[in-house]
Amino acid sequence: MENFEFVSPTHFVFGRDAELQVGEKLAERGAKKVLLHFGGQSAQKSGLLDRVKGSLDAAGIEWIELGGVRPNPEINLSREGVKLCKENDVDWVLAVGGGSVIDSAKAIAVGAHYDGDVWEIFESKEQVTDVLPIAVVLTIPAAGSEASKNTVVSNDELGMKTGYANNAQRPKLAFMNPELTFTLPPYQTAAGITDMYCHLLERFFCDVGPVPVTDNLCLSLMRTIRAEAPRVMVDPEDYEARANIMWAGMLCHQGLAGVGRHEDWATHGMEHELSAYDTTITHGAGLAVMFPAWMEYVCEENYDRFIQYGREVFGLVITGDKEADALSAVDETRAFFSSLGMPATLQELGIESEEQLEEAIAEMLPTLKINKGEPFGNFKKLTVEDAAEIYRLAF
Amino acid sequence: MENFEFVSPTHFVFGRDAELQVGEKLAERGAKKVLLHFGGQSAQKSGLLDRVKGSLDAAGIEWIELGGVRPNPEINLSREGVKLCKENDVDWVLAVGGGSVIDSAKAIAVGAHYDGDVWEIFESKEQVTDVLPIAVVLTIPAAGSEASKNTVVSNDELGMKTGYANNAQRPKLAFMNPELTFTLPPYQTAAGITDMYCHLLERFFCDVGPVPVTDNLCLSLMRTIRAEAPRVMVDPEDYEARANIMWAGMLCHQGLAGVGRHEDWATHGMEHELSAYDTTITHGAGLAVMFPAWMEYVCEENYDRFIQYGREVFGLVITGDKEADALSAVDETRAFFSSLGMPATLQELGIESEEQLEEAIAEMLPTLKINKGEPFGNFKKLTVEDAAEIYRLAF
């Protein structure tokens, strides 16, 4: 068990009508003026934004709104948010939406009291401490950004998508009402479930030996997701199943499922290249394709870890042929994603021929090389050539 | 899944030499003068207190010390701590020890900025918000007080032992070095493990239906403790096993293992009476006797819940005879505690005859009646007469 530090200061308000408490809880914490940050029109159409505004009004909290966050949020909108915060003495950022909106809100919060341009923080990774507190009304369980220390923001001008981690940007308040997720389209529900499950895979498979307390917690979340996901897909208005998925999604990326271990994140890196190559590819769908390919490629590094995973999550009966047992666990993973309606190959994601595949690889690898040509991941240290092979396995 | 709120703001510093970071981490948070609170002489003799003082000195943080916390901490020492805080402008309380020291520190922290006598807060349950921040150097994994919202303090004058819960008294910093637990005597190690395991039982068995995400997390912690406990008992200096137990002990009572559910706590209530009747009884040892008796008495309320527990924690093969399967799970629980060296009967705890048992029951029941004669617990609502039967089962 590696030494570690861990903190998760988010105050969660979970359950039916949670969003109606936004004003009251913010007022208790002294909020006077919030930046209300959101995405497209769904929060408007569903009436959610109006309910949130009503709750703020009732609590006597002023608000300024900034909508228009897109999937893969862009730094320019965050810059606009920073400007609004500075000009209006905003004291809280309130994100209403999914991971993209929350990630954009984090960029605003870290930039609001920063003297330079907020993108500098993403480049320097400076651990700024004077960060506006963030509240979240979550509408999409997937990214886990409602409690995580992470944000990922794109910079179109530079053609980059960059992550930034800082405990100071963990949201201070998260309102999680499972009913808000009833209307998510099936594909988005499935991609979200895949994303959260992969947050566990990135933690479970790494180069540190067993850490039972963390491993068992991680496996328990995998079992929960595997059992609840089909219920959500069959009946999108199953409150209990939605609630279990929503809370699990938070736990998958808040950090507890990885403490005392290293984490890997090679597959997320390869997927980010993929959805940058073709921006119509949903992150979760890209992961559904890339993770089983990565697993197949690396499992010989530690068959026993894969066998434990297969046995405890899928109930696989162990034959004793380690390679075959490990590959069965990979097959079960692929089958699970497929059962949700996720793609299993790059072909299903629109890469139609081997020529196109090689073109795509040629385009993606140089960006992977941004890691200064260093090997990446740690369950198996991967070179750029390894990555190319994994993309080919995923074809 | 019930609506809930949850927050756990503790910043954990976990691993070897964690306590050497006390000064630095407190200084980062602006601490100027701390009340250093501890128990008997073991922290002094082991050199731990000197290391902590050295770390404070190096960081330029002043400290005042108040030792002498006893098991079942008493309110008068906390009153003394409150006085010291008020007279010396103390801005942090630093507890070095186990659950009793931390619980006493919590009483000091909630009383430090309170105008009246701190015991009033324990009586009124007022949710005071102006609470001194608490840091903890944990030496005994058991009570989970290093992250919980709870404290239990005795008032000898009134002959009472009273709990108080408030999120504002959750420690802000916890330093957890598993090496500090190497020297715990086996009985204390075993009683601590029993205590943490019972914190899970109180959460798993209640009147709310399945909440898979929480249930699975709870069961994963039970499995972890059951697997790691024998390793700790065999080799007290097994760092990995000690580390897993220490972190699990925190998770057992921090709250995540019970969110979305009610909790029961009837057995803790009955054990508190027992260790008040005979103050030589260690809380964990009392629980080892009382919990299987409670289980046996109540399991017919929901055999399926016991069968799930038996299957997932002990790997019991289900025969289909629900009563027998449920009772097997109870037997396994008793056997687990016994395997650690814990007692299994009240006789082993010194209640030697049936006459003495009835005398003890007659002495304990009126205090249970403090619950205004109302039934208590919720897996099965227990009357005072039920409690008497459970004590008899435990004989």
PDB file of N, CA, C and O in Angstrom, chain B residues 142-197:
ATOM      1  N   ALA B 142     -10.236   1.583  15.336  1.00  0.00           N
ATOM      2  CA  ALA B 142     -11.367   0.929  16.010  1.00  0.00           C
ATOM      3  C   ALA B 142     -12.614   1.793  15.893  1.00  0.00           C
ATOM      4  O   ALA B 142     -13.537   1.485  15.136  1.00  0.00           O
ATOM      5  N   ALA B 143     -12.620   2.909  16.592  1.00  0.00           N
ATOM      6  CA  ALA B 143     -13.823   3.714  16.735  1.00  0.00           C
ATOM      7  C   ALA B 143     -14.182   4.485  15.465  1.00  0.00           C
ATOM      8  O   ALA B 143     -15.333   4.877  15.282  1.00  0.00           O
ATOM      9  N   GLY B 144     -13.206   4.733  14.606  1.00  0.00           N
ATOM     10  CA  GLY B 144     -13.481   5.506  13.390  1.00  0.00           C
ATOM     11  C   GLY B 144     -13.694   6.980  13.672  1.00  0.00           C
ATOM     12  O   GLY B 144     -14.113   7.726  12.796  1.00  0.00           O
ATOM     13  N   SER B 145     -13.383   7.419  14.881  1.00  0.00           N
ATOM     14  CA  SER B 145     -13.636   8.820  15.240  1.00  0.00           C
ATOM     15  C   SER B 145     -12.766   9.785  14.460  1.00  0.00           C
ATOM     16  O   SER B 145     -13.076  10.975  14.370  1.00  0.00           O
ATOM     17  N   GLU B 146     -11.688   9.274  13.830  1.00  0.00           N
ATOM     18  CA  GLU B 146     -10.787  10.124  13.060  1.00  0.00           C
ATOM     19  C   GLU B 146     -11.475  10.778  11.858  1.00  0.00           C
ATOM     20  O   GLU B 146     -10.947  11.736  11.289  1.00  0.00           O
ATOM     21  N   ALA B 147     -12.636  10.271  11.462  1.00  0.00           N
ATOM     22  CA  ALA B 147     -13.347  10.913  10.349  1.00  0.00           C
ATOM     23  C   ALA B 147     -14.842  11.044  10.613  1.00  0.00           C
ATOM     24  O   ALA B 147     -15.531  11.737   9.877  1.00  0.00           O
ATOM     25  N   SER B 148     -15.328  10.429  11.674  1.00  0.00           N
ATOM     26  CA  SER B 148     -16.780  10.399  11.895  1.00  0.00           C
ATOM     27  C   SER B 148     -17.296  11.717  12.441  1.00  0.00           C
ATOM     28  O   SER B 148     -16.543  12.563  12.904  1.00  0.00           O
ATOM     29  N   LYS B 149     -18.621  11.853  12.410  1.00  0.00           N
ATOM     30  CA  LYS B 149     -19.261  13.044  12.964  1.00  0.00           C
ATOM     31  C   LYS B 149     -19.649  12.840  14.423  1.00  0.00           C
ATOM     32  O   LYS B 149     -20.279  13.697  15.019  1.00  0.00           O
ATOM     33  N   ASN B 150     -19.248  11.701  14.995  1.00  0.00           N
ATOM     34  CA  ASN B 150     -19.748  11.304  16.313  1.00  0.00           C
ATOM     35  C   ASN B 150     -18.732  11.449  17.426  1.00  0.00           C
ATOM     36  O   ASN B 150     -17.540  11.325  17.207  1.00  0.00           O
ATOM     37  N   THR B 151     -19.227  11.656  18.621  1.00  0.00           N
ATOM     38  CA  THR B 151     -18.420  11.550  19.828  1.00  0.00           C
ATOM     39  C   THR B 151     -19.299  10.973  20.926  1.00  0.00           C
ATOM     40  O   THR B 151     -20.519  11.142  20.908  1.00  0.00           O
ATOM     41  N   VAL B 152     -18.675  10.250  21.847  1.00  0.00           N
ATOM     42  CA  VAL B 152     -19.390   9.714  23.014  1.00  0.00           C
ATOM     43  C   VAL B 152     -18.581  10.101  24.255  1.00  0.00           C
ATOM     44  O   VAL B 152     -17.390   9.792  24.337  1.00  0.00           O
ATOM     45  N   VAL B 153     -19.220  10.779  25.181  1.00  0.00           N
ATOM     46  CA  VAL B 153     -18.517  11.262  26.381  1.00  0.00           C
ATOM     47  C   VAL B 153     -19.349  10.900  27.620  1.00  0.00           C
ATOM     48  O   VAL B 153     -20.578  10.916  27.585  1.00  0.00           O
ATOM     49  N   SER B 154     -18.642  10.565  28.700  1.00  0.00           N
ATOM     50  CA  SER B 154     -19.316  10.219  29.956  1.00  0.00           C
ATOM     51  C   SER B 154     -19.388  11.429  30.878  1.00  0.00           C
ATOM     52  O   SER B 154     -18.551  12.328  30.824  1.00  0.00           O
ATOM     53  N   ASN B 155     -20.420  11.399  31.710  1.00  0.00           N
ATOM     54  CA  ASN B 155     -20.553  12.399  32.770  1.00  0.00           C
ATOM     55  C   ASN B 155     -20.711  11.617  34.067  1.00  0.00           C
ATOM     56  O   ASN B 155     -21.791  11.110  34.368  1.00  0.00           O
ATOM     57  N   ASP B 156     -19.612  11.499  34.811  1.00  0.00           N
ATOM     58  CA  ASP B 156     -19.616  10.647  36.006  1.00  0.00           C
ATOM     59  C   ASP B 156     -20.612  11.149  37.054  1.00  0.00           C
ATOM     60  O   ASP B 156     -21.287  10.351  37.714  1.00  0.00           O
ATOM     61  N   GLU B 157     -20.691  12.462  37.184  1.00  0.00           N
ATOM     62  CA  GLU B 157     -21.569  13.059  38.188  1.00  0.00           C
ATOM     63  C   GLU B 157     -23.017  12.623  37.970  1.00  0.00           C
ATOM     64  O   GLU B 157     -23.739  12.282  38.898  1.00  0.00           O
ATOM     65  N   LEU B 158     -23.428  12.636  36.669  1.00  0.00           N
ATOM     66  CA  LEU B 158     -24.806  12.260  36.341  1.00  0.00           C
ATOM     67  C   LEU B 158     -24.943  10.757  36.085  1.00  0.00           C
ATOM     68  O   LEU B 158     -26.044  10.269  35.832  1.00  0.00           O
ATOM     69  N   GLY B 159     -23.797  10.024  36.075  1.00  0.00           N
ATOM     70  CA  GLY B 159     -23.846   8.600  35.759  1.00  0.00           C
ATOM     71  C   GLY B 159     -24.352   8.340  34.346  1.00  0.00           C
ATOM     72  O   GLY B 159     -25.113   7.414  34.094  1.00  0.00           O
ATOM     73  N   MET B 160     -23.916   9.176  33.393  1.00  0.00           N
ATOM     74  CA  MET B 160     -24.396   9.051  32.012  1.00  0.00           C
ATOM     75  C   MET B 160     -23.247   8.954  31.016  1.00  0.00           C
ATOM     76  O   MET B 160     -22.144   9.442  31.258  1.00  0.00           O
ATOM     77  N   LYS B 161     -23.561   8.348  29.893  1.00  0.00           N
ATOM     78  CA  LYS B 161     -22.626   8.264  28.767  1.00  0.00           C
ATOM     79  C   LYS B 161     -23.456   8.698  27.561  1.00  0.00           C
ATOM     80  O   LYS B 161     -24.450   8.040  27.237  1.00  0.00           O
ATOM     81  N   THR B 162     -23.097   9.808  26.930  1.00  0.00           N
ATOM     82  CA  THR B 162     -23.980  10.385  25.935  1.00  0.00           C
ATOM     83  C   THR B 162     -23.259  10.632  24.612  1.00  0.00           C
ATOM     84  O   THR B 162     -22.118  11.097  24.588  1.00  0.00           O
ATOM     85  N   GLY B 163     -23.935  10.320  23.520  1.00  0.00           N
ATOM     86  CA  GLY B 163     -23.390  10.560  22.190  1.00  0.00           C
ATOM     87  C   GLY B 163     -23.842  11.893  21.645  1.00  0.00           C
ATOM     88  O   GLY B 163     -24.879  12.440  22.048  1.00  0.00           O
ATOM     89  N   TYR B 164     -23.054  12.415  20.732  1.00  0.00           N
ATOM     90  CA  TYR B 164     -23.397  13.684  20.087  1.00  0.00           C
ATOM     91  C   TYR B 164     -22.850  13.630  18.661  1.00  0.00           C
ATOM     92  O   TYR B 164     -21.699  13.262  18.443  1.00  0.00           O
ATOM     93  N   ALA B 165     -23.710  13.977  17.699  1.00  0.00           N
ATOM     94  CA  ALA B 165     -23.309  13.924  16.290  1.00  0.00           C
ATOM     95  C   ALA B 165     -23.423  15.307  15.662  1.00  0.00           C
ATOM     96  O   ALA B 165     -24.411  16.012  15.881  1.00  0.00           O
ATOM     97  N   ASN B 166     -22.395  15.691  14.925  1.00  0.00           N
ATOM     98  CA  ASN B 166     -22.402  17.001  14.269  1.00  0.00           C
ATOM     99  C   ASN B 166     -21.313  16.978  13.197  1.00  0.00           C
ATOM    100  O   ASN B 166     -20.147  16.702  13.498  1.00  0.00           O
ATOM    101  N   ASN B 167     -21.694  17.262  11.954  1.00  0.00           N
ATOM    102  CA  ASN B 167     -20.686  17.280  10.889  1.00  0.00           C
ATOM    103  C   ASN B 167     -19.569  18.287  11.168  1.00  0.00           C
ATOM    104  O   ASN B 167     -18.447  18.116  10.689  1.00  0.00           O
ATOM    105  N   ALA B 168     -19.883  19.332  11.942  1.00  0.00           N
ATOM    106  CA  ALA B 168     -18.885  20.376  12.194  1.00  0.00           C
ATOM    107  C   ALA B 168     -17.727  19.873  13.060  1.00  0.00           C
ATOM    108  O   ALA B 168     -16.685  20.518  13.127  1.00  0.00           O
ATOM    109  N   GLN B 169     -17.913  18.733  13.726  1.00  0.00           N
ATOM    110  CA  GLN B 169     -16.818  18.203  14.546  1.00  0.00           C
ATOM    111  C   GLN B 169     -16.047  17.081  13.850  1.00  0.00           C
ATOM    112  O   GLN B 169     -15.198  16.428  14.466  1.00  0.00           O
ATOM    113  N   ARG B 170     -16.355  16.849  12.574  1.00  0.00           N
ATOM    114  CA  ARG B 170     -15.508  15.890  11.846  1.00  0.00           C
ATOM    115  C   ARG B 170     -14.092  16.471  11.757  1.00  0.00           C
ATOM    116  O   ARG B 170     -13.923  17.639  11.393  1.00  0.00           O
ATOM    117  N   PRO B 171     -13.087  15.670  12.067  1.00  0.00           N
ATOM    118  CA  PRO B 171     -11.716  16.195  11.986  1.00  0.00           C
ATOM    119  C   PRO B 171     -11.389  16.739  10.588  1.00  0.00           C
ATOM    120  O   PRO B 171     -11.867  16.218   9.581  1.00  0.00           O
ATOM    121  N   LYS B 172     -10.585  17.803  10.564  1.00  0.00           N
ATOM    122  CA  LYS B 172     -10.197  18.397   9.290  1.00  0.00           C
ATOM    123  C   LYS B 172      -8.921  17.766   8.747  1.00  0.00           C
ATOM    124  O   LYS B 172      -8.648  17.841   7.557  1.00  0.00           O
ATOM    125  N   LEU B 173      -8.145  17.166   9.651  1.00  0.00           N
ATOM    126  CA  LEU B 173      -6.885  16.534   9.255  1.00  0.00           C
ATOM    127  C   LEU B 173      -6.753  15.229  10.035  1.00  0.00           C
ATOM    128  O   LEU B 173      -7.026  15.192  11.234  1.00  0.00           O
ATOM    129  N   ALA B 174      -6.329  14.158   9.344  1.00  0.00           N
ATOM    130  CA  ALA B 174      -6.070  12.904  10.057  1.00  0.00           C
ATOM    131  C   ALA B 174      -4.768  12.302   9.538  1.00  0.00           C
ATOM    132  O   ALA B 174      -4.619  12.081   8.333  1.00  0.00           O
ATOM    133  N   PHE B 175      -3.842  12.079  10.443  1.00  0.00           N
ATOM    134  CA  PHE B 175      -2.555  11.478  10.119  1.00  0.00           C
ATOM    135  C   PHE B 175      -2.618  10.019  10.545  1.00  0.00           C
ATOM    136  O   PHE B 175      -2.840   9.713  11.719  1.00  0.00           O
ATOM    137  N   MET B 176      -2.439   9.113   9.577  1.00  0.00           N
ATOM    138  CA  MET B 176      -2.643   7.688   9.847  1.00  0.00           C
ATOM    139  C   MET B 176      -1.410   6.904   9.409  1.00  0.00           C
ATOM    140  O   MET B 176      -1.225   6.662   8.217  1.00  0.00           O
ATOM    141  N   ASN B 177      -0.588   6.551  10.373  1.00  0.00           N
ATOM    142  CA  ASN B 177       0.612   5.775  10.107  1.00  0.00           C
ATOM    143  C   ASN B 177       0.425   4.372  10.681  1.00  0.00           C
ATOM    144  O   ASN B 177       0.444   4.189  11.904  1.00  0.00           O
ATOM    145  N   PRO B 178       0.245   3.378   9.811  1.00  0.00           N
ATOM    146  CA  PRO B 178      -0.014   2.016  10.303  1.00  0.00           C
ATOM    147  C   PRO B 178       1.066   1.501  11.240  1.00  0.00           C
ATOM    148  O   PRO B 178       0.782   0.669  12.112  1.00  0.00           O
ATOM    149  N   GLU B 179       2.299   1.976  11.105  1.00  0.00           N
ATOM    150  CA  GLU B 179       3.377   1.502  11.982  1.00  0.00           C
ATOM    151  C   GLU B 179       3.097   1.833  13.447  1.00  0.00           C
ATOM    152  O   GLU B 179       3.580   1.140  14.338  1.00  0.00           O
ATOM    153  N   LEU B 180       2.336   2.895  13.687  1.00  0.00           N
ATOM    154  CA  LEU B 180       2.025   3.262  15.074  1.00  0.00           C
ATOM    155  C   LEU B 180       1.161   2.204  15.753  1.00  0.00           C
ATOM    156  O   LEU B 180       1.016   2.202  16.975  1.00  0.00           O
ATOM    157  N   THR B 181       0.555   1.316  14.966  1.00  0.00           N
ATOM    158  CA  THR B 181      -0.337   0.303  15.546  1.00  0.00           C
ATOM    159  C   THR B 181       0.368  -1.034  15.790  1.00  0.00           C
ATOM    160  O   THR B 181      -0.239  -1.967  16.310  1.00  0.00           O
ATOM    161  N   PHE B 182       1.662  -1.116  15.404  1.00  0.00           N
ATOM    162  CA  PHE B 182       2.396  -2.386  15.563  1.00  0.00           C
ATOM    163  C   PHE B 182       2.428  -2.858  17.017  1.00  0.00           C
ATOM    164  O   PHE B 182       2.454  -4.055  17.296  1.00  0.00           O
ATOM    165  N   THR B 183       2.462  -1.908  17.945  1.00  0.00           N
ATOM    166  CA  THR B 183       2.676  -2.270  19.352  1.00  0.00           C
ATOM    167  C   THR B 183       1.383  -2.425  20.150  1.00  0.00           C
ATOM    168  O   THR B 183       1.421  -2.632  21.363  1.00  0.00           O
ATOM    169  N   LEU B 184       0.237  -2.317  19.483  1.00  0.00           N
ATOM    170  CA  LEU B 184      -1.025  -2.530  20.207  1.00  0.00           C
ATOM    171  C   LEU B 184      -1.076  -3.952  20.748  1.00  0.00           C
ATOM    172  O   LEU B 184      -0.764  -4.897  20.026  1.00  0.00           O
ATOM    173  N   PRO B 185      -1.498  -4.136  22.003  1.00  0.00           N
ATOM    174  CA  PRO B 185      -1.647  -5.503  22.529  1.00  0.00           C
ATOM    175  C   PRO B 185      -2.707  -6.262  21.715  1.00  0.00           C
ATOM    176  O   PRO B 185      -3.653  -5.649  21.206  1.00  0.00           O
ATOM    177  N   PRO B 186      -2.533  -7.583  21.598  1.00  0.00           N
ATOM    178  CA  PRO B 186      -3.459  -8.376  20.764  1.00  0.00           C
ATOM    179  C   PRO B 186      -4.930  -8.182  21.131  1.00  0.00           C
ATOM    180  O   PRO B 186      -5.787  -8.080  20.253  1.00  0.00           O
ATOM    181  N   TYR B 187      -5.226  -8.131  22.444  1.00  0.00           N
ATOM    182  CA  TYR B 187      -6.638  -8.003  22.843  1.00  0.00           C
ATOM    183  C   TYR B 187      -7.202  -6.676  22.351  1.00  0.00           C
ATOM    184  O   TYR B 187      -8.338  -6.614  21.870  1.00  0.00           O
ATOM    185  N   GLN B 188      -6.408  -5.624  22.436  1.00  0.00           N
ATOM    186  CA  GLN B 188      -6.879  -4.314  21.995  1.00  0.00           C
ATOM    187  C   GLN B 188      -7.027  -4.278  20.463  1.00  0.00           C
ATOM    188  O   GLN B 188      -7.975  -3.705  19.927  1.00  0.00           O
ATOM    189  N   THR B 189      -6.084  -4.921  19.777  1.00  0.00           N
ATOM    190  CA  THR B 189      -6.203  -5.023  18.317  1.00  0.00           C
ATOM    191  C   THR B 189      -7.503  -5.728  17.948  1.00  0.00           C
ATOM    192  O   THR B 189      -8.264  -5.271  17.089  1.00  0.00           O
ATOM    193  N   ALA B 190      -7.754  -6.851  18.611  1.00  0.00           N
ATOM    194  CA  ALA B 190      -8.942  -7.655  18.302  1.00  0.00           C
ATOM    195  C   ALA B 190     -10.230  -6.907  18.643  1.00  0.00           C
ATOM    196  O   ALA B 190     -11.203  -6.933  17.879  1.00  0.00           O
ATOM    197  N   ALA B 191     -10.234  -6.226  19.782  1.00  0.00           N
ATOM    198  CA  ALA B 191     -11.436  -5.479  20.170  1.00  0.00           C
ATOM    199  C   ALA B 191     -11.695  -4.339  19.178  1.00  0.00           C
ATOM    200  O   ALA B 191     -12.846  -4.042  18.839  1.00  0.00           O
ATOM    201  N   GLY B 192     -10.615  -3.724  18.701  1.00  0.00           N
ATOM    202  CA  GLY B 192     -10.762  -2.649  17.704  1.00  0.00           C
ATOM    203  C   GLY B 192     -11.341  -3.179  16.402  1.00  0.00           C
ATOM    204  O   GLY B 192     -12.222  -2.571  15.797  1.00  0.00           O
ATOM    205  N   ILE B 193     -10.846  -4.326  15.977  1.00  0.00           N
ATOM    206  CA  ILE B 193     -11.349  -4.927  14.736  1.00  0.00           C
ATOM    207  C   ILE B 193     -12.827  -5.291  14.896  1.00  0.00           C
ATOM    208  O   ILE B 193     -13.639  -5.076  13.989  1.00  0.00           O
ATOM    209  N   THR B 194     -13.183  -5.827  16.045  1.00  0.00           N
ATOM    210  CA  THR B 194     -14.581  -6.177  16.298  1.00  0.00           C
ATOM    211  C   THR B 194     -15.450  -4.917  16.254  1.00  0.00           C
ATOM    212  O   THR B 194     -16.531  -4.915  15.648  1.00  0.00           O
ATOM    213  N   ASP B 195     -14.977  -3.864  16.877  1.00  0.00           N
ATOM    214  CA  ASP B 195     -15.733  -2.615  16.899  1.00  0.00           C
ATOM    215  C   ASP B 195     -15.985  -2.117  15.478  1.00  0.00           C
ATOM    216  O   ASP B 195     -17.125  -1.788  15.102  1.00  0.00           O
ATOM    217  N   MET B 196     -14.929  -2.067  14.656  1.00  0.00           N
ATOM    218  CA  MET B 196     -15.136  -1.528  13.301  1.00  0.00           C
ATOM    219  C   MET B 196     -16.078  -2.407  12.491  1.00  0.00           C
ATOM    220  O   MET B 196     -16.932  -1.917  11.752  1.00  0.00           O
ATOM    221  N   TYR B 197     -15.934  -3.737  12.660  1.00  0.00           N
ATOM    222  CA  TYR B 197     -16.804  -4.663  11.932  1.00  0.00           C
ATOM    223  C   TYR B 197     -18.265  -4.444  12.339  1.00  0.00           C
ATOM    224  O   TYR B 197     -19.178  -4.459  11.506  1.00  0.00           O
TER     225      TYR B 197
END
